[in-house]
């Protein structure tokens, strides 16, 4: 059974870098045809896709967040990490990691078959 678990600080100050890690168990993140995404949901708003890292290590980011986003991986620990720089209160959201079997830029939950439980990140001084 594949499971995802997000970890990271719940509070980040404006202008700092948000860093979250998704620990994957039950499957190697390098297994073929696995795409590991970060998705967020701000309070009172819909889901927003942030980016993914593929099983090959290649990455793809939302154009609106690309300049501030980096997704990397540690294959020895079977985890991948989101870094979002220069955060503002508008980056406050529940952040999820999720897995899809194909490269998707969608925020539609039906495109993902495995989700982490989500972690609340608040940007505030």
PDB file of C-alpha atoms in Angstrom:
ATOM      1  CA  UNK A   1       0.000   0.000   0.000  1.00  0.00           C
ATOM      2  CA  UNK A   2       1.432   3.328  -1.072  1.00  0.00           C
ATOM      3  CA  UNK A   3       1.220   6.124   1.458  1.00  0.00           C
ATOM      4  CA  UNK A   4       2.256   9.768   1.380  1.00  0.00           C
ATOM      5  CA  UNK A   5       2.990  11.915   4.397  1.00  0.00           C
ATOM      6  CA  UNK A   6       3.704  15.631   4.319  1.00  0.00           C
ATOM      7  CA  UNK A   7       5.975  17.224   6.885  1.00  0.00           C
ATOM      8  CA  UNK A   8       7.212  20.721   7.515  1.00  0.00           C
ATOM      9  CA  UNK A   9       6.643  23.870   9.554  1.00  0.00           C
ATOM     10  CA  UNK A  10       3.107  25.093   9.996  1.00  0.00           C
ATOM     11  CA  UNK A  11       4.101  28.738  10.237  1.00  0.00           C
ATOM     12  CA  UNK A  12       6.348  30.671   7.875  1.00  0.00           C
ATOM     13  CA  UNK A  13       7.158  34.369   7.942  1.00  0.00           C
ATOM     14  CA  UNK A  14       6.576  36.608   4.933  1.00  0.00           C
ATOM     15  CA  UNK A  15       9.504  36.772   2.491  1.00  0.00           C
ATOM     16  CA  UNK A  16      10.911  33.487   3.786  1.00  0.00           C
ATOM     17  CA  UNK A  17      11.044  30.144   1.984  1.00  0.00           C
ATOM     18  CA  UNK A  18       8.416  27.506   2.639  1.00  0.00           C
ATOM     19  CA  UNK A  19       9.846  24.003   2.648  1.00  0.00           C
ATOM     20  CA  UNK A  20       7.728  20.849   2.806  1.00  0.00           C
ATOM     21  CA  UNK A  21       8.711  17.217   2.409  1.00  0.00           C
ATOM     22  CA  UNK A  22       6.562  14.324   1.246  1.00  0.00           C
ATOM     23  CA  UNK A  23       7.697  10.949   2.540  1.00  0.00           C
ATOM     24  CA  UNK A  24       6.617   8.087   0.305  1.00  0.00           C
ATOM     25  CA  UNK A  25       6.221   4.551   1.581  1.00  0.00           C
ATOM     26  CA  UNK A  26       5.232   1.407  -0.233  1.00  0.00           C
ATOM     27  CA  UNK A  27       6.723   2.362  -3.600  1.00  0.00           C
ATOM     28  CA  UNK A  28       9.959   3.820  -4.852  1.00  0.00           C
ATOM     29  CA  UNK A  29       9.587   7.336  -6.235  1.00  0.00           C
ATOM     30  CA  UNK A  30      11.717   6.193  -9.188  1.00  0.00           C
ATOM     31  CA  UNK A  31       9.211   3.529 -10.221  1.00  0.00           C
ATOM     32  CA  UNK A  32       8.181   4.013 -13.840  1.00  0.00           C
ATOM     33  CA  UNK A  33       5.170   6.177 -14.635  1.00  0.00           C
ATOM     34  CA  UNK A  34       4.828   7.837 -11.267  1.00  0.00           C
ATOM     35  CA  UNK A  35       4.436  11.605 -11.066  1.00  0.00           C
ATOM     36  CA  UNK A  36       4.654  13.222  -7.665  1.00  0.00           C
ATOM     37  CA  UNK A  37       2.837  16.506  -7.292  1.00  0.00           C
ATOM     38  CA  UNK A  38       2.319  19.307  -4.850  1.00  0.00           C
ATOM     39  CA  UNK A  39      -1.157  20.830  -4.712  1.00  0.00           C
ATOM     40  CA  UNK A  40      -2.557  23.421  -2.359  1.00  0.00           C
ATOM     41  CA  UNK A  41      -5.904  24.774  -1.273  1.00  0.00           C
ATOM     42  CA  UNK A  42      -6.070  28.302   0.147  1.00  0.00           C
ATOM     43  CA  UNK A  43      -8.859  28.986   2.628  1.00  0.00           C
ATOM     44  CA  UNK A  44     -12.185  29.403   0.862  1.00  0.00           C
ATOM     45  CA  UNK A  45     -10.692  28.677  -2.567  1.00  0.00           C
ATOM     46  CA  UNK A  46     -10.247  25.760  -4.914  1.00  0.00           C
ATOM     47  CA  UNK A  47      -7.332  23.434  -5.352  1.00  0.00           C
ATOM     48  CA  UNK A  48      -4.240  24.786  -7.105  1.00  0.00           C
ATOM     49  CA  UNK A  49      -1.605  22.594  -8.738  1.00  0.00           C
ATOM     50  CA  UNK A  50       1.929  23.747  -7.918  1.00  0.00           C
ATOM     51  CA  UNK A  51       4.180  21.322  -9.753  1.00  0.00           C
ATOM     52  CA  UNK A  52       5.455  17.783 -10.023  1.00  0.00           C
ATOM     53  CA  UNK A  53       8.618  15.762 -10.115  1.00  0.00           C
ATOM     54  CA  UNK A  54       8.536  12.725 -12.334  1.00  0.00           C
ATOM     55  CA  UNK A  55       9.991   9.287 -11.698  1.00  0.00           C
ATOM     56  CA  UNK A  56      12.809  10.344 -14.024  1.00  0.00           C
ATOM     57  CA  UNK A  57      13.618  13.352 -11.873  1.00  0.00           C
ATOM     58  CA  UNK A  58      12.317  15.882 -14.362  1.00  0.00           C
ATOM     59  CA  UNK A  59      10.138  18.673 -13.033  1.00  0.00           C
ATOM     60  CA  UNK A  60       7.254  20.809 -14.259  1.00  0.00           C
ATOM     61  CA  UNK A  61       5.807  23.845 -12.511  1.00  0.00           C
ATOM     62  CA  UNK A  62       2.711  25.986 -12.637  1.00  0.00           C
ATOM     63  CA  UNK A  63       3.513  29.071 -14.745  1.00  0.00           C
ATOM     64  CA  UNK A  64       2.052  31.326 -12.081  1.00  0.00           C
ATOM     65  CA  UNK A  65       4.383  29.932  -9.400  1.00  0.00           C
ATOM     66  CA  UNK A  66       7.352  28.830 -11.467  1.00  0.00           C
ATOM     67  CA  UNK A  67       9.619  31.726 -10.531  1.00  0.00           C
ATOM     68  CA  UNK A  68       9.306  30.865  -6.827  1.00  0.00           C
ATOM     69  CA  UNK A  69       9.036  27.059  -6.926  1.00  0.00           C
ATOM     70  CA  UNK A  70      11.527  24.239  -6.747  1.00  0.00           C
ATOM     71  CA  UNK A  71      10.748  20.547  -6.332  1.00  0.00           C
ATOM     72  CA  UNK A  72      13.566  18.139  -5.649  1.00  0.00           C
ATOM     73  CA  UNK A  73      13.919  14.582  -4.454  1.00  0.00           C
ATOM     74  CA  UNK A  74      16.061  12.379  -2.261  1.00  0.00           C
ATOM     75  CA  UNK A  75      15.883   8.901  -3.699  1.00  0.00           C
ATOM     76  CA  UNK A  76      17.843   7.407  -0.796  1.00  0.00           C
ATOM     77  CA  UNK A  77      15.105   8.555   1.574  1.00  0.00           C
ATOM     78  CA  UNK A  78      12.293   8.052  -0.931  1.00  0.00           C
ATOM     79  CA  UNK A  79      10.949  11.553  -0.488  1.00  0.00           C
ATOM     80  CA  UNK A  80      10.459  14.735  -2.433  1.00  0.00           C
ATOM     81  CA  UNK A  81      10.536  18.317  -1.301  1.00  0.00           C
ATOM     82  CA  UNK A  82       8.758  21.544  -2.206  1.00  0.00           C
ATOM     83  CA  UNK A  83      10.430  24.898  -1.764  1.00  0.00           C
ATOM     84  CA  UNK A  84       8.407  28.053  -2.334  1.00  0.00           C
ATOM     85  CA  UNK A  85      10.368  31.237  -1.931  1.00  0.00           C
ATOM     86  CA  UNK A  86       9.370  34.793  -1.032  1.00  0.00           C
ATOM     87  CA  UNK A  87       6.098  33.717   0.514  1.00  0.00           C
ATOM     88  CA  UNK A  88       3.268  36.118   1.299  1.00  0.00           C
ATOM     89  CA  UNK A  89       0.041  35.629   3.262  1.00  0.00           C
ATOM     90  CA  UNK A  90      -1.559  34.627  -0.061  1.00  0.00           C
ATOM     91  CA  UNK A  91       0.492  31.431   0.125  1.00  0.00           C
ATOM     92  CA  UNK A  92      -1.401  30.365   3.229  1.00  0.00           C
ATOM     93  CA  UNK A  93      -3.056  27.065   2.375  1.00  0.00           C
ATOM     94  CA  UNK A  94      -3.351  23.389   3.080  1.00  0.00           C
ATOM     95  CA  UNK A  95      -0.563  21.762   1.079  1.00  0.00           C
ATOM     96  CA  UNK A  96      -0.923  18.244  -0.273  1.00  0.00           C
ATOM     97  CA  UNK A  97       1.404  15.850  -1.990  1.00  0.00           C
ATOM     98  CA  UNK A  98      -0.196  13.458  -4.429  1.00  0.00           C
ATOM     99  CA  UNK A  99       0.621  10.813  -7.004  1.00  0.00           C
ATOM    100  CA  UNK A 100      -0.650  10.468 -10.545  1.00  0.00           C
ATOM    101  CA  UNK A 101       0.093   7.771 -13.154  1.00  0.00           C
ATOM    102  CA  UNK A 102       0.641  10.335 -15.896  1.00  0.00           C
ATOM    103  CA  UNK A 103       2.118  13.829 -16.195  1.00  0.00           C
ATOM    104  CA  UNK A 104      -0.754  16.088 -15.234  1.00  0.00           C
ATOM    105  CA  UNK A 105      -0.956  19.789 -14.519  1.00  0.00           C
ATOM    106  CA  UNK A 106      -4.469  19.402 -13.242  1.00  0.00           C
ATOM    107  CA  UNK A 107      -5.777  20.246  -9.807  1.00  0.00           C
ATOM    108  CA  UNK A 108      -8.735  17.921 -10.339  1.00  0.00           C
ATOM    109  CA  UNK A 109      -8.598  15.390  -7.498  1.00  0.00           C
ATOM    110  CA  UNK A 110      -9.791  12.645  -9.850  1.00  0.00           C
ATOM    111  CA  UNK A 111      -6.477  12.838 -11.709  1.00  0.00           C
ATOM    112  CA  UNK A 112      -4.622  11.632  -8.632  1.00  0.00           C
ATOM    113  CA  UNK A 113      -5.042   8.270  -6.997  1.00  0.00           C
ATOM    114  CA  UNK A 114      -2.913   8.684  -3.893  1.00  0.00           C
ATOM    115  CA  UNK A 115      -2.922  11.677  -1.551  1.00  0.00           C
ATOM    116  CA  UNK A 116      -1.218  12.713   1.613  1.00  0.00           C
ATOM    117  CA  UNK A 117      -3.406  13.945   4.446  1.00  0.00           C
ATOM    118  CA  UNK A 118      -2.382  17.549   3.859  1.00  0.00           C
ATOM    119  CA  UNK A 119      -0.592  20.010   6.070  1.00  0.00           C
ATOM    120  CA  UNK A 120      -1.669  23.524   7.005  1.00  0.00           C
ATOM    121  CA  UNK A 121       0.878  26.241   6.274  1.00  0.00           C
ATOM    122  CA  UNK A 122       0.210  29.756   7.483  1.00  0.00           C
ATOM    123  CA  UNK A 123       2.278  32.719   6.333  1.00  0.00           C
ATOM    124  CA  UNK A 124       2.291  35.370   9.003  1.00  0.00           C
ATOM    125  CA  UNK A 125       4.708  37.531  10.928  1.00  0.00           C
TER     126      UNK A 125
END
